[in-house]
mmCIF file of C-alpha atoms in Angstrom:
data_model
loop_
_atom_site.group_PDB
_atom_site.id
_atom_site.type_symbol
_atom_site.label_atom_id
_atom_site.label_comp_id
_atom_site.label_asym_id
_atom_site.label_seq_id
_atom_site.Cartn_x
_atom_site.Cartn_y
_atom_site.Cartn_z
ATOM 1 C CA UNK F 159 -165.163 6.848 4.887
ATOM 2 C CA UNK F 160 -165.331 3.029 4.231
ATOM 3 C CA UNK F 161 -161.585 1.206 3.724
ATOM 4 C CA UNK F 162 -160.265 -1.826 3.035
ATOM 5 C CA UNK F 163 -156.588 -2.414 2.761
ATOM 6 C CA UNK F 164 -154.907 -5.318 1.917
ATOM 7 C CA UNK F 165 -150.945 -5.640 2.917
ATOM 8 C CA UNK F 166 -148.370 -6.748 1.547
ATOM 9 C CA UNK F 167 -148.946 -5.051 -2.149
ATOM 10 C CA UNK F 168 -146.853 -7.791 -3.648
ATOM 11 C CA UNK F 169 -144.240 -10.406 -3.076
ATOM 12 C CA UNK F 170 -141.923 -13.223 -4.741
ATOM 13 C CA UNK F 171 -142.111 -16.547 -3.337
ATOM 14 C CA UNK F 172 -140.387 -20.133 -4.333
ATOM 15 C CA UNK F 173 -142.652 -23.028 -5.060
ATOM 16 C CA UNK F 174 -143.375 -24.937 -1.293
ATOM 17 C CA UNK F 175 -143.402 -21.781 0.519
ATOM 18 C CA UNK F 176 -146.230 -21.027 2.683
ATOM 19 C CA UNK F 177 -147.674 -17.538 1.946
ATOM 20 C CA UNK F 178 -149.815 -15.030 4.602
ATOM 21 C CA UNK F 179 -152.104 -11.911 3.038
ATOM 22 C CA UNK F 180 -153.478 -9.563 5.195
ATOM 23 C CA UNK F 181 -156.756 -7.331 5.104
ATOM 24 C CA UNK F 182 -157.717 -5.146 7.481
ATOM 25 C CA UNK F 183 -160.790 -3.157 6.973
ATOM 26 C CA UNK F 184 -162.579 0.002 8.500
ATOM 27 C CA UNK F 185 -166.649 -0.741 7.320
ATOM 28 C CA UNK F 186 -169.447 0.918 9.080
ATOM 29 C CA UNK F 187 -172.381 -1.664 9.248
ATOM 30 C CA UNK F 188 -169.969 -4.514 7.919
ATOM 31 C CA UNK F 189 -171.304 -7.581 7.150
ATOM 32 C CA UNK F 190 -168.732 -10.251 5.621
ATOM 33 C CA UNK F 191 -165.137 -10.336 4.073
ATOM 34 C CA UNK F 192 -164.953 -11.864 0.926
ATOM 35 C CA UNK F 193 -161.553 -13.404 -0.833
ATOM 36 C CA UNK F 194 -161.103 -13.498 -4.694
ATOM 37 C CA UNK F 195 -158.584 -14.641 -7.005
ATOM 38 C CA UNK F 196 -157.614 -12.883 -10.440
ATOM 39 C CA UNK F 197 -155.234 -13.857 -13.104
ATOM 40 C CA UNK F 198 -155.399 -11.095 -16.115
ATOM 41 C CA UNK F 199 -159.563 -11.813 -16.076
ATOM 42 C CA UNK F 200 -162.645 -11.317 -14.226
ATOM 43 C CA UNK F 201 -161.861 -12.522 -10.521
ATOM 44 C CA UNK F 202 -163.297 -16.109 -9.321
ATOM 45 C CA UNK F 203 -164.690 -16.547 -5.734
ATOM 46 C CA UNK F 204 -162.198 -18.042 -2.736
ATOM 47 C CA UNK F 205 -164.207 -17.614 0.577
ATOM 48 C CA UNK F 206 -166.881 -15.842 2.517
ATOM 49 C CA UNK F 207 -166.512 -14.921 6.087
ATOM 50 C CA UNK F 208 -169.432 -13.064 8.528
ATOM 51 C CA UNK F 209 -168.067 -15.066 11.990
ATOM 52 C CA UNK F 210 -164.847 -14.375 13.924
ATOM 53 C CA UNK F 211 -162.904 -17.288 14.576
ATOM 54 C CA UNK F 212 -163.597 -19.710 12.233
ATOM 55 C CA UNK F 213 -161.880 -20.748 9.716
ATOM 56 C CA UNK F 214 -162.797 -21.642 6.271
ATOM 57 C CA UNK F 215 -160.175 -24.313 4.525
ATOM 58 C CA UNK F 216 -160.541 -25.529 0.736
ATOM 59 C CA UNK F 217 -157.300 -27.485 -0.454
ATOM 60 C CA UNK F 218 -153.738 -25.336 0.383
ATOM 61 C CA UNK F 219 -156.347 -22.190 0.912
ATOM 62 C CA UNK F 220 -157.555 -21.508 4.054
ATOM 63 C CA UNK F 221 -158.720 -17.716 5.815
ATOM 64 C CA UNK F 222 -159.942 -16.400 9.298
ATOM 65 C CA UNK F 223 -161.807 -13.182 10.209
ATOM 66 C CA UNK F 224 -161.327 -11.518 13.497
ATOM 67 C CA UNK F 225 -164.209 -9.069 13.674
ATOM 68 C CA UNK F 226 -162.735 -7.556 16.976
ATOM 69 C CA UNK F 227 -159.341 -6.355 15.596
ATOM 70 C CA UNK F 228 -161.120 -5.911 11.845
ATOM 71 C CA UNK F 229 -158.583 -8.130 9.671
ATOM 72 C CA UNK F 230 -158.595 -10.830 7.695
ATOM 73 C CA UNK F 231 -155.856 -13.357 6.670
ATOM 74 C CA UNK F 232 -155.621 -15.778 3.656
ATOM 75 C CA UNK F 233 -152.974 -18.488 3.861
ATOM 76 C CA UNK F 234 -151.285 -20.270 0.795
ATOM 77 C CA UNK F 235 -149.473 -23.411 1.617
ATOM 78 C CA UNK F 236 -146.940 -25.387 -0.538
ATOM 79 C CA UNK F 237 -147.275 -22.854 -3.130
ATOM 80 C CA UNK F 238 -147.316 -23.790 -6.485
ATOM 81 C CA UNK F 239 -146.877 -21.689 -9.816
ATOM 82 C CA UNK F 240 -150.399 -21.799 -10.656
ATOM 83 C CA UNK F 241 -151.146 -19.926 -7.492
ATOM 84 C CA UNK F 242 -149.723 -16.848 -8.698
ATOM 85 C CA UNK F 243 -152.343 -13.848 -9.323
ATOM 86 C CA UNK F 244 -153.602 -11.055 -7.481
ATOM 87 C CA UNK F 245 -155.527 -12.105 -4.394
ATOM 88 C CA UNK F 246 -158.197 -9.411 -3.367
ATOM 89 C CA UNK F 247 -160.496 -9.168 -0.845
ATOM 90 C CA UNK F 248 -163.660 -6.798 -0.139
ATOM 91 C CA UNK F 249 -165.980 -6.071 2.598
ATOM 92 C CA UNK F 250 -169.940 -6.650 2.181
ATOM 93 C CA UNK F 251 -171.622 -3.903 4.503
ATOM 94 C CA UNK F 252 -175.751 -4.224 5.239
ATOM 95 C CA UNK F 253 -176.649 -1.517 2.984
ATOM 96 C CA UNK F 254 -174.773 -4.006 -0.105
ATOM 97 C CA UNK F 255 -171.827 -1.537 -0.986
ATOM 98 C CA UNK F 256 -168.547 -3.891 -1.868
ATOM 99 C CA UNK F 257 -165.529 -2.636 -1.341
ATOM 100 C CA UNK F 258 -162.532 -3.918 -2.349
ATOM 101 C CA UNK F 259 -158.332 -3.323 -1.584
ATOM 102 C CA UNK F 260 -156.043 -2.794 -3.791
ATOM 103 C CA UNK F 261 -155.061 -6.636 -3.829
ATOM 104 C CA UNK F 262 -151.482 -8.442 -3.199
ATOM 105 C CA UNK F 263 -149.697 -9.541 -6.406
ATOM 106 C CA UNK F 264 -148.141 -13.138 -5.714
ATOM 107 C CA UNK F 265 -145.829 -14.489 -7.705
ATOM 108 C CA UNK F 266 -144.353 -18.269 -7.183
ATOM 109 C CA UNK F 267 -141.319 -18.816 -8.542
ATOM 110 C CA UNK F 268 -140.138 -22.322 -9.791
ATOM 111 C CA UNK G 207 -177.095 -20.066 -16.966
ATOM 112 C CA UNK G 208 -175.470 -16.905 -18.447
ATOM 113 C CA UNK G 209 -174.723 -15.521 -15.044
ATOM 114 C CA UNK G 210 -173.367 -11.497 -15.433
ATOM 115 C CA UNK G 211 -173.255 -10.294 -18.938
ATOM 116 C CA UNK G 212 -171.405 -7.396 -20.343
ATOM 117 C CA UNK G 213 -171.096 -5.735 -23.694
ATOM 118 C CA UNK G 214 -169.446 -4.763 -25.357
ATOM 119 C CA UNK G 215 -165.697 -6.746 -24.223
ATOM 120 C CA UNK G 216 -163.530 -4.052 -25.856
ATOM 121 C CA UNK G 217 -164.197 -0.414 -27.106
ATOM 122 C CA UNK G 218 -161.916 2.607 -28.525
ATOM 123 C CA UNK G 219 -163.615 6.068 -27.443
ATOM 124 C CA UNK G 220 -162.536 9.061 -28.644
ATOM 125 C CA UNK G 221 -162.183 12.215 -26.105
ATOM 126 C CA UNK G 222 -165.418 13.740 -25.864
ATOM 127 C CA UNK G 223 -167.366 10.673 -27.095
ATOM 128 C CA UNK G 224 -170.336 8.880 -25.000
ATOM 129 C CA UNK G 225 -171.330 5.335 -24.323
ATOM 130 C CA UNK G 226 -173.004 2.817 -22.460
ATOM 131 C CA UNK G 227 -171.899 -0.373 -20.747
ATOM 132 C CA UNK G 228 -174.311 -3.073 -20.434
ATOM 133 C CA UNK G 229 -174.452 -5.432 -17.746
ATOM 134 C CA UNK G 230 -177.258 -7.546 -17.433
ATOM 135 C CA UNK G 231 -177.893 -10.442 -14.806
ATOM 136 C CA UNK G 232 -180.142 -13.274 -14.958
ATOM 137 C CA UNK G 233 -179.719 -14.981 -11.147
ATOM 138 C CA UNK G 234 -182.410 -12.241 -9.749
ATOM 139 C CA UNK G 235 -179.652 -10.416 -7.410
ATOM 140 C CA UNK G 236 -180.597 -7.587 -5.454
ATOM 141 C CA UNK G 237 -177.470 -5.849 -5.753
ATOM 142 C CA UNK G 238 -175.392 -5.025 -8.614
ATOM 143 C CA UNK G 239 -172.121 -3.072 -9.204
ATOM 144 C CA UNK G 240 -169.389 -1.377 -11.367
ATOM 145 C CA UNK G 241 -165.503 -1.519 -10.644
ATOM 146 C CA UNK G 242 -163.233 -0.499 -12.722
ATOM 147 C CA UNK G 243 -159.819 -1.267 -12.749
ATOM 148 C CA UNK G 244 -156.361 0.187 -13.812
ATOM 149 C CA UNK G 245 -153.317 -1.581 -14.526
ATOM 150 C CA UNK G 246 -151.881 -3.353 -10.975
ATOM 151 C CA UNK G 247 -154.636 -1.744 -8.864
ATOM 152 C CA UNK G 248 -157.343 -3.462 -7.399
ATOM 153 C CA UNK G 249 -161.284 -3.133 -8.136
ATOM 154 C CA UNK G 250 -162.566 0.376 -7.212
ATOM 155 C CA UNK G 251 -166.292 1.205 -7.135
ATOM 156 C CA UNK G 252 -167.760 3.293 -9.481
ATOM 157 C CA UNK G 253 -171.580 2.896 -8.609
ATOM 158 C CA UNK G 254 -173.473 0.193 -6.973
ATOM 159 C CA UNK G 255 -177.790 -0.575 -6.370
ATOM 160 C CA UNK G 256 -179.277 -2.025 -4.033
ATOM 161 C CA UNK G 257 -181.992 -2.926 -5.943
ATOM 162 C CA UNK G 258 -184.681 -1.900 -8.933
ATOM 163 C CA UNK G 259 -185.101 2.826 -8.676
ATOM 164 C CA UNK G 260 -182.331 2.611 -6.352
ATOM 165 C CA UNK G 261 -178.672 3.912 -6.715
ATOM 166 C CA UNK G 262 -175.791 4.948 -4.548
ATOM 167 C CA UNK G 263 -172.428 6.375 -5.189
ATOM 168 C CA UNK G 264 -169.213 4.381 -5.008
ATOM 169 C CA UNK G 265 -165.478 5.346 -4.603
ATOM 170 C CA UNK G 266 -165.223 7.239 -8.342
ATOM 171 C CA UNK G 267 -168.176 8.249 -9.573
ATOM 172 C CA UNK G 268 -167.032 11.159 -11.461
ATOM 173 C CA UNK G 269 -168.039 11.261 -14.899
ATOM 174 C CA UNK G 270 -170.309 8.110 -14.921
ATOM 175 C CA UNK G 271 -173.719 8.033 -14.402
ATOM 176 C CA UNK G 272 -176.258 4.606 -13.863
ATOM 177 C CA UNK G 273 -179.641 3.632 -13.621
ATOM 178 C CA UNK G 274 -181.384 0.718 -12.261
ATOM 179 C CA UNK G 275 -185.022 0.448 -14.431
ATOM 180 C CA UNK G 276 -185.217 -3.482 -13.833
ATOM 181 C CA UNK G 277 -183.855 -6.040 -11.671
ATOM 182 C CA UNK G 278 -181.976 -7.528 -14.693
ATOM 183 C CA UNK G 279 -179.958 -4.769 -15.709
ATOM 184 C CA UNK G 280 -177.356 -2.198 -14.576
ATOM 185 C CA UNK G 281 -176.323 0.179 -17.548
ATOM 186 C CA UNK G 282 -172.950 2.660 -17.005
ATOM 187 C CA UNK G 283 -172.835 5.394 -19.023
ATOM 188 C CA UNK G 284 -169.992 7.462 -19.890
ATOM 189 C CA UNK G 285 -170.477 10.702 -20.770
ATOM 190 C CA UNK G 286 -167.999 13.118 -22.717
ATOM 191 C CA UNK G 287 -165.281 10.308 -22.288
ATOM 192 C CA UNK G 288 -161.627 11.571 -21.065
ATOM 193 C CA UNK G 289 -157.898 9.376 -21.183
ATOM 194 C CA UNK G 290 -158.156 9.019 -17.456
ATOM 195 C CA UNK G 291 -161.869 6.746 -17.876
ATOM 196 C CA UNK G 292 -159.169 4.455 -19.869
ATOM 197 C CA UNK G 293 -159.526 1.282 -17.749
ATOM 198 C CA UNK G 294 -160.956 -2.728 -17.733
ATOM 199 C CA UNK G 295 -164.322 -2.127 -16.652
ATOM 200 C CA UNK G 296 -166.058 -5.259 -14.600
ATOM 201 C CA UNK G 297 -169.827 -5.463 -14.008
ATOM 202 C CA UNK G 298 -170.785 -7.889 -10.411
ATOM 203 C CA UNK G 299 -174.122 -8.986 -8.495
ATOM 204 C CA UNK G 300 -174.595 -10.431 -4.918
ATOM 205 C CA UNK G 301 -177.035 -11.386 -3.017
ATOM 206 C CA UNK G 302 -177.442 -11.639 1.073
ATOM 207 C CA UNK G 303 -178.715 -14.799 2.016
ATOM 208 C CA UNK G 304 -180.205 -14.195 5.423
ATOM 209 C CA UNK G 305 -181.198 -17.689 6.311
ATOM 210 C CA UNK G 306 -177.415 -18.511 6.722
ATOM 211 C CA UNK G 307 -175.543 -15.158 6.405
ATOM 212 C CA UNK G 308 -174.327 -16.153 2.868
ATOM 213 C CA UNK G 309 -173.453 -14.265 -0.055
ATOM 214 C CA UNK G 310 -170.899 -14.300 -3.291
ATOM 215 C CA UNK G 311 -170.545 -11.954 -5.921
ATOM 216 C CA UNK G 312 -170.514 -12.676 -9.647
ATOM 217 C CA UNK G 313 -168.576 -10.624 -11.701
ATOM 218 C CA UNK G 314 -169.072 -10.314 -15.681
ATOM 219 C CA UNK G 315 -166.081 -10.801 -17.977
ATOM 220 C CA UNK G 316 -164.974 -7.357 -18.101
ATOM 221 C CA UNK G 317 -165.086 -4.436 -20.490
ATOM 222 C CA UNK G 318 -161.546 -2.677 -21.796
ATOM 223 C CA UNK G 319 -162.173 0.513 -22.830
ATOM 224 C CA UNK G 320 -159.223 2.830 -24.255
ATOM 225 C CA UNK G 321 -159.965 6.699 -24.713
ATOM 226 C CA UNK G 322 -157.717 8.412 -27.279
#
């Protein structure tokens, strides 16, 4: 059975800090990791990933994939309020399932 | 460009009662999906197609049922509705671009449903 899992479930940061999200996934056929953000409506697109290695960047965002060890990470840095929200991400097999974790809640404090 | 559409955006069952969620996209995706989603929990998958005739079973399909007649649409229906289908209810297409290994999914704005 297909899972993705996303660590930690939630945490509390101050405003500056740099935040780390983890998701490691077990996908048979997999075919890219995907990162959303959601704040209390439908979630809006971060990055795509299919290669190990690289890593995608926009603004304080930036993510990696390693497809040997199956994880991915999403970085925040110098956190600001408005980045708080549940970050998800979901794996993209060849057959076109998505599956998603169960998301991190961040919250940046002032 | 409308994108994903769903109807209705909010909707009290009662236990027992049936209904359909609409989702309808107009980008020509292949693939199309329902999630729901409790309170603090993440998206799980309900049902997903990979394209027109063609279904597969997600993560919770109990108690749902879909079709796929056209590209455009992706109906959920809900049959003899219980408490535990209470739940925001999102509707999402993709697409695999194989020329570059690209895709995105576009989710709908959501449907809450409450079952009493």
């Amino acid at each position: 059975e297909d899972k993705v899992v996303q660590s930690p479930l939630s945490l509390v940061v101050h405003e500056g800090d740099t935040v780390t999200l983890n998701c490691s996934y077990e996908v048979t056929n997999f075919r890219s990791l995907l990162w959303y953000k959601q704040e209390k409506k439908a979630p809006t697109f971060l990055f795509m990933l299919t290669s190990s290695g690289i890593e995608k960047k926009s603004g304080r965002l930036s993510s990696i994939l390693d497809k040997k060890e199956l994880f991915s990470i999403l970085n925040i840095t110098a956190t600001q309020t408005g980045d708080s929200a549940v970050y998800l991400c979901a794996a993209f097999d060849s057959w076109g399932k998505l599956q998603f974790g169960a998301g991190t809640q961040v919250v940046v404090t002032p | 460009n409308a994108g994903v559409t769903q109807t209705p955006k909010f909707r009290i069952l009662k236990i027992g009662q049936s209904m359909t969620l609409q989702c309808a996209q107009d980008m020509n995706h292949n693939y199309m999906y329902w999630y729901r989603q409790d309170p603090g929990m993440g998206l799980k998958l309900i049902y997903y197609s990979v394209g027109a005739g063609i279904t597969d079973k997600g993560e919770v399909p109990n108690g749902y049922n879909v079709s796929r007649s056209t590209t455009e649409d992706f109906p959920l229906r809900l049959e003899l509705a219980a408490p535990s289908q209470t739940s925001v209810y999102f509707c999402a297409s993709s697409y695999w671009d194989i020329s570059n290994e690209n895709t995105e999914a576009f989710f709908g704005q959501g449907t809450r449903l409450t079952v009493v």
